[in-house]
Amino acid sequence: MQKLLIIAGTRPECIKLAPLYLAAKQSPHFKCRFLSTGQHRQMLDKALADFAITPDDDLALMRAGQTLGSLSGALFSALDQYFEKHQPDIVVVQGDTTTALVGGVAAFYRGIKVAHVEAGLRTNTIHEPFPEEFNRRVLSLVADYHFAPTTLARDHLLREGVSANNITTCGNTGIDALLLTVQKVRNNESLLAHPIQLFLESFPQYVLVTVHRRENHGDGINSICAALKQLAEQYPQLGFILPVHMNPNVKDVVESNLSGLGNVLLTGPLDYQPFVKLMSSCHFLLTDSGGVQEEAPSLGKPILVLRHVTERPEGIAAGCAKLLGNNTENIVSEVNHLLSDMGAYKAMAQAKNPYGDGTASQQILQVLANGDRAAS
Ligand code: UD1
Ligand code: UDP
């Protein structure tokens, strides 16, 4: 039996590693532990609860207003001690967060094998998304197993000299989580909190919005809020629902710009299940989230991406997503277009999801169990 240590610190890592962890717990090949670094607190706890996961250990590292350096320092020290104590055979990290970066590098320092889930995503600039693009590039240097969600991600890794034997193209585990969850939420109306249910009675057609990326902090979020305000005034029958990220650089700005508009509902971050329910019945999404860009196409929802560059161009190539940036006029104009041109809307809604078929976790476990480095 191999000792598998799954490490997650933020909401998206938890959501995307949950199906893998739940499957690994059932497997005779692994003795599996789930370690929360607590890079996030409330938002991580919500995601853990959605999948009924109780971490084996929690490093509880989040500090209000933490910097990348302070969090990384705390992670290096705590993870090194943890590895010393538990001696895992394989450390599994996901994506591009500070938790993933330090989890991978600290394991590499100790000669522990590193499995990187969601490997090979790239933009053409190390500054966007910041610091995630740096994090994921470093992880590709230290990983032994590279689980690429798409052939494009695989090609990036090959171009950087990663051996094909060490890459598995398997789809994104986020789609595994989504497909598991869509079933559960479909007929469960009580999942939505009362204020959301009331809002939906008045605004059955609504746009779901999320924004949190560091590149948008400051002028970017102000500009996005200005667009939302203009659109809310222009379309008084259309609702706008924003579950607001807890990062103070986001929360304070969004609340001060958008509170008090009748057709704009600001909520705290939502549990994953109600969020999936809202995604599946919204008209379309405006987002700068990575995970949401992957999920919406499986639900047949157009996505307008509030970024200048994306490491997920597959959705754009497939026609499900459009890259808008954060300029107010541009956002307003693209939303006007989507609301007025049914043909354009249908084309985006019907484009095929390029991010996986819900079997990524099973494929990953098969590779790790065989000790192979690649399956495809
Ligand atoms: C992090 C990730 C980002 C990911 C995002 C998911 C890095 C570098 N960034 O960004 O890739 O998209 O998580 O949401 O790892 N906070 C709370 N409670 C929470 C979570 C956050 O209060 O549950 C506040 C704290 O003040 C915290 C701050 O948000 O210090 C920033 O959190 P941090 O994890 O450093 O960055 P994110 O912007 O969340
Ligand atoms: N999500 C959620 N509640 C919310 C907003 C998003 O559960 O209020 C989920 C979403 O479905 C996706 C993940 O959180 O699975 C994305 O996380 P986030 O946008 O914070 O990070 P990113 O994907 O950009 O790294």
Tab-separated table of C-alpha atoms and ligand atoms in Angstrom:
chain	number	residue	atom	x	y	z
A	1	MET	CA	0.000	0.000	0.000
A	2	GLN	CA	1.333	3.412	-0.943
A	3	LYS	CA	1.041	6.301	1.479
A	4	LEU	CA	-0.747	9.042	-0.436
A	5	LEU	CA	-0.900	12.522	1.043
A	6	ILE	CA	-3.423	14.880	-0.571
A	7	ILE	CA	-2.798	18.538	0.268
A	8	ALA	CA	-5.322	21.335	-0.175
A	9	GLY	CA	-5.451	24.864	1.171
A	10	THR	CA	-8.065	26.814	-0.765
A	11	ARG	CA	-11.625	26.372	-1.980
A	12	PRO	CA	-10.821	25.312	-5.563
A	13	GLU	CA	-8.149	22.816	-4.497
A	14	CYS	CA	-10.563	21.199	-2.101
A	15	ILE	CA	-13.334	20.961	-4.700
A	16	LYS	CA	-11.000	19.534	-7.340
A	17	LEU	CA	-9.258	17.064	-5.024
A	18	ALA	CA	-12.404	15.872	-3.239
A	19	PRO	CA	-13.399	13.267	-5.866
A	20	LEU	CA	-9.814	11.958	-5.940
A	21	TYR	CA	-9.636	11.686	-2.159
A	22	LEU	CA	-13.046	10.016	-1.857
A	23	ALA	CA	-12.069	7.452	-4.515
A	24	ALA	CA	-8.597	6.883	-3.000
A	25	LYS	CA	-10.176	6.143	0.381
A	26	GLN	CA	-12.080	3.265	-1.267
A	27	SER	CA	-9.023	1.887	-3.041
A	28	PRO	CA	-7.057	-1.092	-1.715
A	29	HIS	CA	-3.876	0.395	-3.214
A	30	PHE	CA	-3.543	3.455	-1.000
A	31	LYS	CA	-3.376	4.540	2.577
A	32	CYS	CA	-4.619	8.057	2.049
A	33	ARG	CA	-4.482	11.175	4.254
A	34	PHE	CA	-6.053	14.560	3.546
A	35	LEU	CA	-4.059	17.502	4.847
A	36	SER	CA	-5.598	20.971	4.969
A	37	THR	CA	-3.029	23.743	5.147
A	38	GLY	CA	-5.795	26.175	6.076
A	39	GLN	CA	-4.529	28.758	3.561
A	40	HIS	CA	-8.245	29.587	3.397
A	41	ARG	CA	-10.519	29.146	6.390
A	42	GLN	CA	-14.253	29.745	5.999
A	43	MET	CA	-14.196	29.199	2.228
A	44	LEU	CA	-12.219	25.978	2.556
A	45	ASP	CA	-14.404	24.704	5.378
A	46	LYS	CA	-17.504	25.225	3.261
A	47	ALA	CA	-15.994	23.213	0.416
A	48	LEU	CA	-14.881	20.439	2.783
A	49	ALA	CA	-18.393	20.256	4.248
A	50	ASP	CA	-19.932	20.023	0.791
A	51	PHE	CA	-18.032	16.790	0.206
A	52	ALA	CA	-18.305	15.598	3.834
A	53	ILE	CA	-14.506	15.547	4.156
A	54	THR	CA	-12.881	15.878	7.553
A	55	PRO	CA	-9.165	16.472	7.015
A	56	ASP	CA	-6.844	14.164	8.925
A	57	ASP	CA	-4.863	17.244	9.918
A	58	ASP	CA	-5.193	20.998	9.550
A	59	LEU	CA	-2.224	23.375	9.706
A	60	ALA	CA	-4.594	26.363	10.167
A	61	LEU	CA	-2.187	28.803	8.518
A	62	MET	CA	-4.518	31.556	7.265
A	63	ARG	CA	-3.837	35.041	8.588
A	64	ALA	CA	-5.909	38.089	7.667
A	65	GLY	CA	-4.174	39.947	4.833
A	66	GLN	CA	-1.431	37.316	4.517
A	67	THR	CA	1.312	38.043	1.982
A	68	LEU	CA	2.644	35.509	-0.478
A	69	GLY	CA	5.976	35.469	1.337
A	70	SER	CA	4.607	35.136	4.864
A	71	LEU	CA	2.248	32.335	3.874
A	72	SER	CA	4.968	30.525	1.903
A	73	GLY	CA	7.393	30.717	4.835
A	74	ALA	CA	4.835	29.274	7.232
A	75	LEU	CA	3.956	26.540	4.743
A	76	PHE	CA	7.565	25.463	4.135
A	77	SER	CA	8.232	25.083	7.809
A	78	ALA	CA	4.959	23.338	8.710
A	79	LEU	CA	4.950	20.990	5.704
A	80	ASP	CA	8.562	19.969	6.188
A	81	GLN	CA	7.775	18.898	9.748
A	82	TYR	CA	4.632	17.141	8.582
A	83	PHE	CA	6.519	15.161	5.926
A	84	GLU	CA	9.162	14.201	8.495
A	85	LYS	CA	6.462	12.824	10.779
A	86	HIS	CA	4.233	11.053	8.222
A	87	GLN	CA	6.753	9.972	5.542
A	88	PRO	CA	4.326	9.902	2.583
A	89	ASP	CA	5.306	8.004	-0.585
A	90	ILE	CA	3.468	10.419	-2.870
A	91	VAL	CA	2.307	13.983	-2.256
A	92	VAL	CA	-0.618	15.129	-4.415
A	93	VAL	CA	-1.026	18.849	-5.094
A	94	GLN	CA	-3.510	20.588	-7.364
A	95	GLY	CA	-3.288	23.628	-9.575
A	96	ASP	CA	-1.298	26.732	-8.831
A	97	THR	CA	-1.932	28.128	-5.352
A	98	THR	CA	0.706	28.902	-2.733
A	99	THR	CA	-0.289	25.680	-0.959
A	100	ALA	CA	0.289	23.672	-4.145
A	101	LEU	CA	3.607	25.375	-4.911
A	102	VAL	CA	5.088	24.915	-1.457
A	103	GLY	CA	3.577	21.436	-1.045
A	104	GLY	CA	5.314	20.347	-4.251
A	105	VAL	CA	8.647	22.023	-3.563
A	106	ALA	CA	8.831	20.904	0.094
A	107	ALA	CA	8.112	17.306	-1.005
A	108	PHE	CA	10.773	17.580	-3.727
A	109	TYR	CA	13.314	18.755	-1.111
A	110	ARG	CA	12.645	15.582	0.854
A	111	GLY	CA	12.800	13.271	-2.162
A	112	ILE	CA	9.089	12.448	-1.969
A	113	LYS	CA	7.313	11.831	-5.275
A	114	VAL	CA	5.083	14.696	-6.390
A	115	ALA	CA	1.843	14.211	-8.328
A	116	HIS	CA	0.601	17.442	-9.900
A	117	VAL	CA	-3.090	17.504	-10.757
A	118	GLU	CA	-4.078	20.091	-13.395
A	119	ALA	CA	-0.581	20.304	-14.839
A	120	GLY	CA	0.509	22.153	-17.965
A	121	LEU	CA	-1.806	25.175	-17.969
A	122	ARG	CA	0.063	28.179	-19.331
A	123	THR	CA	-0.325	31.789	-20.344
A	124	ASN	CA	2.433	33.538	-22.253
A	125	THR	CA	3.353	35.804	-19.340
A	126	ILE	CA	4.598	34.918	-15.894
A	127	HIS	CA	2.793	38.020	-14.559
A	128	GLU	CA	-0.751	36.861	-15.358
A	129	PRO	CA	-2.275	35.254	-13.479
A	130	PHE	CA	0.034	36.399	-10.689
A	131	PRO	CA	1.558	34.494	-8.956
A	132	GLU	CA	-0.265	31.385	-10.204
A	133	GLU	CA	1.536	31.197	-13.550
A	134	PHE	CA	4.889	31.121	-11.714
A	135	ASN	CA	3.588	28.534	-9.262
A	136	ARG	CA	2.412	26.107	-11.888
A	137	ARG	CA	5.594	26.432	-13.954
A	138	VAL	CA	7.695	25.603	-10.883
A	139	LEU	CA	5.464	22.641	-10.080
A	140	SER	CA	6.154	21.225	-13.530
A	141	LEU	CA	9.879	21.240	-12.672
A	142	VAL	CA	9.473	19.240	-9.469
A	143	ALA	CA	6.592	16.885	-10.340
A	144	ASP	CA	7.084	13.177	-11.064
A	145	TYR	CA	3.499	12.667	-12.260
A	146	HIS	CA	1.887	15.363	-14.441
A	147	PHE	CA	-1.892	15.046	-14.782
A	148	ALA	CA	-2.794	17.299	-17.700
A	149	PRO	CA	-6.479	18.134	-18.151
A	150	THR	CA	-6.292	18.667	-21.931
A	151	THR	CA	-4.058	17.866	-24.889
A	152	LEU	CA	-3.065	21.526	-25.041
A	153	ALA	CA	-1.773	21.336	-21.455
A	154	ARG	CA	0.050	18.130	-22.370
A	155	ASP	CA	1.662	19.852	-25.357
A	156	HIS	CA	2.918	22.690	-23.129
A	157	LEU	CA	4.620	20.151	-20.868
A	158	LEU	CA	6.165	18.261	-23.782
A	159	ARG	CA	7.495	21.527	-25.205
A	160	GLU	CA	9.157	22.256	-21.857
A	161	GLY	CA	10.934	18.910	-21.925
A	162	VAL	CA	8.708	16.818	-19.659
A	163	SER	CA	8.846	13.203	-20.818
A	164	ALA	CA	5.645	11.876	-22.403
A	165	ASN	CA	5.975	8.888	-20.046
A	166	ASN	CA	5.331	11.148	-17.095
A	167	ILE	CA	2.228	12.872	-18.475
A	168	THR	CA	-1.344	11.596	-18.314
A	169	THR	CA	-4.043	13.500	-20.200
A	170	CYS	CA	-7.159	12.825	-18.182
A	171	GLY	CA	-9.538	15.824	-18.085
A	172	ASN	CA	-9.956	18.042	-15.064
A	173	THR	CA	-10.971	16.572	-11.704
A	174	GLY	CA	-13.127	19.706	-11.337
A	175	ILE	CA	-15.499	18.146	-13.870
A	176	ASP	CA	-15.634	14.964	-11.748
A	177	ALA	CA	-16.690	17.131	-8.798
A	178	LEU	CA	-19.198	19.054	-10.880
A	179	LEU	CA	-20.876	15.971	-12.343
A	180	LEU	CA	-21.131	14.365	-8.889
A	181	THR	CA	-22.710	17.547	-7.549
A	182	VAL	CA	-25.101	18.415	-10.388
A	183	GLN	CA	-26.997	15.174	-9.687
A	184	LYS	CA	-27.402	16.094	-6.042
A	185	VAL	CA	-28.573	19.667	-6.531
A	186	ARG	CA	-30.944	19.201	-9.453
A	187	ASN	CA	-34.212	18.831	-7.554
A	188	ASN	CA	-33.168	20.296	-4.234
A	189	GLU	CA	-34.796	23.735	-4.043
A	190	SER	CA	-34.096	24.092	-0.317
A	191	LEU	CA	-30.349	24.368	-1.020
A	192	LEU	CA	-30.688	28.080	-1.719
A	193	ALA	CA	-30.861	30.429	1.242
A	194	HIS	CA	-34.123	32.333	1.687
A	195	PRO	CA	-32.804	35.731	0.461
A	196	ILE	CA	-31.597	34.082	-2.747
A	197	GLN	CA	-34.929	32.325	-3.269
A	198	LEU	CA	-36.761	35.636	-2.783
A	199	PHE	CA	-34.414	37.403	-5.204
A	200	LEU	CA	-35.001	34.695	-7.831
A	201	GLU	CA	-38.776	35.138	-7.528
A	202	SER	CA	-38.312	38.767	-8.612
A	203	PHE	CA	-35.466	38.078	-11.060
A	204	PRO	CA	-35.881	34.613	-12.602
A	205	GLN	CA	-33.414	35.602	-15.316
A	206	TYR	CA	-30.055	36.447	-13.770
A	207	VAL	CA	-26.347	36.688	-14.419
A	208	LEU	CA	-23.940	35.031	-11.977
A	209	VAL	CA	-20.747	36.988	-11.301
A	210	THR	CA	-17.507	36.119	-9.473
A	211	VAL	CA	-14.344	38.173	-9.265
A	212	HIS	CA	-11.255	37.746	-7.095
A	213	ARG	CA	-7.989	37.590	-9.048
A	214	ARG	CA	-4.999	39.556	-7.860
A	215	GLU	CA	-4.498	41.089	-11.347
A	216	ASN	CA	-7.967	42.652	-10.985
A	217	HIS	CA	-7.389	44.061	-7.502
A	218	GLY	CA	-7.582	47.868	-7.414
A	219	ASP	CA	-8.499	49.555	-10.720
A	220	GLY	CA	-9.690	46.298	-12.306
A	221	ILE	CA	-12.372	45.566	-9.724
A	222	ASN	CA	-13.479	49.194	-9.715
A	223	SER	CA	-13.844	49.085	-13.464
A	224	ILE	CA	-15.758	45.767	-13.345
A	225	CYS	CA	-18.084	47.163	-10.657
A	226	ALA	CA	-18.717	50.265	-12.790
A	227	ALA	CA	-19.773	47.982	-15.674
A	228	LEU	CA	-22.063	45.950	-13.418
A	229	LYS	CA	-23.687	49.085	-12.061
A	230	GLN	CA	-24.296	50.422	-15.568
A	231	LEU	CA	-25.725	47.082	-16.719
A	232	ALA	CA	-27.954	46.758	-13.643
A	233	GLU	CA	-29.434	50.195	-14.425
A	234	GLN	CA	-29.774	49.426	-18.130
A	235	TYR	CA	-31.549	46.069	-17.510
A	236	PRO	CA	-33.802	46.528	-14.474
A	237	GLN	CA	-35.580	43.178	-15.107
A	238	LEU	CA	-32.314	41.225	-15.115
A	239	GLY	CA	-30.817	40.066	-11.797
A	240	PHE	CA	-27.108	40.020	-10.963
A	241	ILE	CA	-25.931	37.667	-8.210
A	242	LEU	CA	-22.408	38.115	-6.816
A	243	PRO	CA	-21.119	35.728	-4.160
A	244	VAL	CA	-18.338	37.975	-2.864
A	245	HIS	CA	-14.863	36.521	-2.227
A	246	MET	CA	-13.570	37.078	1.318
A	247	ASN	CA	-10.285	38.654	0.271
A	248	PRO	CA	-10.574	42.209	1.689
A	249	ASN	CA	-9.155	43.595	-1.584
A	250	VAL	CA	-12.296	42.263	-3.215
A	251	LYS	CA	-14.968	42.396	-0.531
A	252	ASP	CA	-14.501	46.012	0.505
A	253	VAL	CA	-14.466	47.320	-3.061
A	254	VAL	CA	-17.435	45.288	-4.304
A	255	GLU	CA	-19.563	46.164	-1.289
A	256	SER	CA	-18.821	49.862	-1.474
A	257	ASN	CA	-19.580	50.018	-5.236
A	258	LEU	CA	-22.594	47.738	-5.582
A	259	SER	CA	-24.575	47.733	-2.335
A	260	GLY	CA	-28.131	49.036	-2.470
A	261	LEU	CA	-28.990	48.249	-6.117
A	262	GLY	CA	-32.398	46.493	-6.280
A	263	ASN	CA	-31.483	43.957	-8.956
A	264	VAL	CA	-27.980	43.194	-7.616
A	265	LEU	CA	-27.691	40.580	-4.869
A	266	LEU	CA	-24.398	40.497	-2.963
A	267	THR	CA	-23.935	37.374	-0.856
A	268	GLY	CA	-20.995	35.878	1.000
A	269	PRO	CA	-19.130	33.040	-0.732
A	270	LEU	CA	-21.602	30.231	-1.377
A	271	ASP	CA	-21.243	26.590	-0.518
A	272	TYR	CA	-20.345	24.598	-3.610
A	273	GLN	CA	-23.728	22.882	-3.968
A	274	PRO	CA	-25.840	26.065	-4.032
A	275	PHE	CA	-23.238	27.679	-6.265
A	276	VAL	CA	-23.551	24.805	-8.746
A	277	LYS	CA	-27.314	25.142	-8.576
A	278	LEU	CA	-27.082	28.842	-9.379
A	279	MET	CA	-24.620	28.170	-12.207
A	280	SER	CA	-26.935	25.603	-13.722
A	281	SER	CA	-29.928	27.949	-13.858
A	282	CYS	CA	-28.304	31.330	-14.600
A	283	HIS	CA	-28.528	33.032	-17.996
A	284	PHE	CA	-24.756	33.370	-18.303
A	285	LEU	CA	-21.650	34.044	-16.178
A	286	LEU	CA	-19.206	36.885	-15.807
A	287	THR	CA	-16.105	35.638	-14.025
A	288	ASP	CA	-12.356	35.817	-13.589
A	289	SER	CA	-12.290	32.423	-11.835
A	290	GLY	CA	-10.295	29.562	-13.298
A	291	GLY	CA	-12.559	26.801	-12.019
A	292	VAL	CA	-15.764	28.493	-13.111
A	293	GLN	CA	-14.389	28.798	-16.665
A	294	GLU	CA	-14.075	25.015	-16.675
A	295	GLU	CA	-17.423	24.243	-15.090
A	296	ALA	CA	-19.835	26.494	-16.990
A	297	PRO	CA	-19.448	24.783	-20.395
A	298	SER	CA	-20.587	21.462	-18.884
A	299	LEU	CA	-23.765	23.250	-17.809
A	300	GLY	CA	-24.364	24.870	-21.201
A	301	LYS	CA	-23.754	28.401	-19.908
A	302	PRO	CA	-21.826	31.086	-21.827
A	303	ILE	CA	-18.928	32.622	-19.902
A	304	LEU	CA	-17.597	36.137	-20.307
A	305	VAL	CA	-14.108	36.112	-18.803
A	306	LEU	CA	-13.032	39.202	-16.860
A	307	ARG	CA	-9.317	38.810	-17.640
A	308	HIS	CA	-6.860	39.922	-20.276
A	309	VAL	CA	-5.314	36.470	-20.677
A	310	THR	CA	-6.416	32.998	-19.711
A	311	GLU	CA	-4.568	29.741	-19.190
A	312	ARG	CA	-7.798	28.050	-20.259
A	313	PRO	CA	-8.011	28.987	-23.961
A	314	GLU	CA	-9.741	25.681	-24.782
A	315	GLY	CA	-13.094	27.192	-23.803
A	316	ILE	CA	-12.499	30.151	-26.063
A	317	ALA	CA	-11.451	27.938	-28.969
A	318	ALA	CA	-14.530	25.755	-28.409
A	319	GLY	CA	-16.755	28.845	-28.447
A	320	CYS	CA	-18.069	28.569	-24.841
A	321	ALA	CA	-16.100	31.519	-23.487
A	322	LYS	CA	-15.053	35.015	-24.525
A	323	LEU	CA	-12.156	36.988	-23.078
A	324	LEU	CA	-13.263	40.526	-22.125
A	325	GLY	CA	-10.617	41.938	-19.777
A	326	ASN	CA	-11.779	44.421	-17.164
A	327	ASN	CA	-12.520	47.553	-19.189
A	328	THR	CA	-15.970	48.989	-18.311
A	329	GLU	CA	-17.084	49.895	-21.849
A	330	ASN	CA	-15.950	46.572	-23.244
A	331	ILE	CA	-17.820	44.563	-20.607
A	332	VAL	CA	-21.004	46.581	-21.142
A	333	SER	CA	-20.770	46.222	-24.902
A	334	GLU	CA	-20.175	42.435	-24.815
A	335	VAL	CA	-23.047	41.897	-22.376
A	336	ASN	CA	-25.310	44.001	-24.615
A	337	HIS	CA	-24.299	41.799	-27.525
A	338	LEU	CA	-25.017	38.550	-25.658
A	339	LEU	CA	-28.387	39.826	-24.466
A	340	SER	CA	-29.494	41.047	-27.870
A	341	ASP	CA	-28.158	38.372	-30.220
A	342	MET	CA	-29.875	35.037	-29.551
A	343	GLY	CA	-27.798	33.346	-32.244
A	344	ALA	CA	-24.556	34.353	-30.520
A	345	TYR	CA	-25.986	33.248	-27.168
A	346	LYS	CA	-27.034	29.832	-28.503
A	347	ALA	CA	-23.693	29.265	-30.189
A	348	MET	CA	-21.893	29.822	-26.880
A	349	ALA	CA	-24.367	27.792	-24.838
A	350	GLN	CA	-24.206	24.804	-27.176
A	351	ALA	CA	-20.425	24.630	-27.575
A	352	LYS	CA	-18.872	21.398	-26.302
A	353	ASN	CA	-17.145	21.256	-22.902
A	354	PRO	CA	-13.418	20.713	-23.552
A	355	TYR	CA	-12.363	20.035	-19.943
A	356	GLY	CA	-13.134	16.384	-19.282
A	357	ASP	CA	-15.774	13.708	-18.881
A	358	GLY	CA	-15.811	13.113	-15.135
A	359	THR	CA	-13.333	10.213	-15.056
A	360	ALA	CA	-10.129	12.141	-14.267
A	361	SER	CA	-9.835	10.963	-10.655
A	362	GLN	CA	-10.204	7.299	-11.589
A	363	GLN	CA	-7.556	7.685	-14.296
A	364	ILE	CA	-5.173	9.397	-11.870
A	365	LEU	CA	-5.554	6.686	-9.229
A	366	GLN	CA	-4.997	3.977	-11.802
A	367	VAL	CA	-1.702	5.553	-12.860
A	368	LEU	CA	-0.554	6.078	-9.264
A	369	ALA	CA	-1.558	2.534	-8.277
A	370	ASN	CA	0.371	1.013	-11.174
A	371	GLY	CA	3.383	3.127	-10.413
A	372	ASP	CA	3.242	4.024	-14.118
A	373	ARG	CA	4.170	7.502	-15.038
A	374	ALA	CA	1.568	7.827	-17.792
A	375	ALA	CA	-1.593	6.332	-19.193
A	376	SER	CA	-1.936	8.254	-22.434
B	1	UD1	C1	-6.014	32.103	-3.481
B	1	UD1	C2	-5.118	31.611	-4.606
B	1	UD1	C3	-5.815	31.762	-5.951
B	1	UD1	C4	-7.176	31.101	-5.927
B	1	UD1	C5	-7.983	31.616	-4.762
B	1	UD1	C6	-9.245	30.808	-4.696
B	1	UD1	C7	-2.717	31.873	-4.212
B	1	UD1	C8	-1.514	32.650	-4.537
B	1	UD1	N1	-3.890	32.363	-4.679
B	1	UD1	O1	-6.202	33.503	-3.640
B	1	UD1	O2	-5.036	31.139	-6.957
B	1	UD1	O3	-7.843	31.402	-7.133
B	1	UD1	O4	-7.270	31.422	-3.545
B	1	UD1	O5	-10.292	31.473	-4.081
B	1	UD1	O6	-2.624	30.847	-3.581
B	1	UD1	N2	-9.811	35.072	3.287
B	1	UD1	C9	-10.642	34.876	4.378
B	1	UD1	N3	-11.275	33.654	4.481
B	1	UD1	C10	-11.141	32.665	3.582
B	1	UD1	C11	-10.302	32.890	2.469
B	1	UD1	C12	-9.625	34.101	2.354
B	1	UD1	O7	-10.820	35.724	5.209
B	1	UD1	O8	-11.728	31.598	3.750
B	1	UD1	C13	-9.090	36.371	3.165
B	1	UD1	C14	-7.941	36.492	4.194
B	1	UD1	O9	-7.848	37.835	4.593
B	1	UD1	C15	-6.729	36.100	3.360
B	1	UD1	C16	-7.088	36.714	2.023
B	1	UD1	O10	-8.495	36.455	1.870
B	1	UD1	O11	-5.526	36.607	3.906
B	1	UD1	C17	-6.326	36.218	0.837
B	1	UD1	O12	-6.269	34.807	0.791
B	1	UD1	P1	-5.141	34.056	-0.116
B	1	UD1	O13	-5.362	32.588	-0.053
B	1	UD1	O14	-3.792	34.560	0.235
B	1	UD1	O15	-5.414	34.575	-1.583
B	1	UD1	P2	-6.664	34.461	-2.467
B	1	UD1	O16	-6.847	35.795	-3.070
B	1	UD1	O17	-7.797	33.849	-1.750
B	2	UDP	N1	-17.328	28.427	-6.005
B	2	UDP	C1	-18.093	28.153	-4.869
B	2	UDP	N2	-18.770	29.184	-4.265
B	2	UDP	C2	-18.726	30.458	-4.738
B	2	UDP	C3	-17.927	30.729	-5.882
B	2	UDP	C4	-17.234	29.691	-6.492
B	2	UDP	O1	-18.157	27.021	-4.417
B	2	UDP	O2	-19.366	31.336	-4.141
B	2	UDP	C5	-16.582	27.314	-6.623
B	2	UDP	C6	-16.656	27.190	-8.125
B	2	UDP	O3	-17.762	26.390	-8.523
B	2	UDP	C7	-15.329	26.531	-8.472
B	2	UDP	C8	-14.393	27.077	-7.415
B	2	UDP	O4	-15.211	27.577	-6.363
B	2	UDP	O5	-15.384	25.126	-8.306
B	2	UDP	C9	-13.548	28.181	-7.996
B	2	UDP	O6	-12.849	28.822	-6.979
B	2	UDP	P1	-12.244	30.267	-7.156
B	2	UDP	O7	-12.991	31.014	-8.201
B	2	UDP	O8	-12.193	30.851	-5.785
B	2	UDP	O9	-10.737	29.971	-7.583
B	2	UDP	P2	-10.034	29.685	-8.997
B	2	UDP	O10	-10.743	28.570	-9.672
B	2	UDP	O11	-10.062	30.970	-9.785
B	2	UDP	O12	-8.636	29.348	-8.615
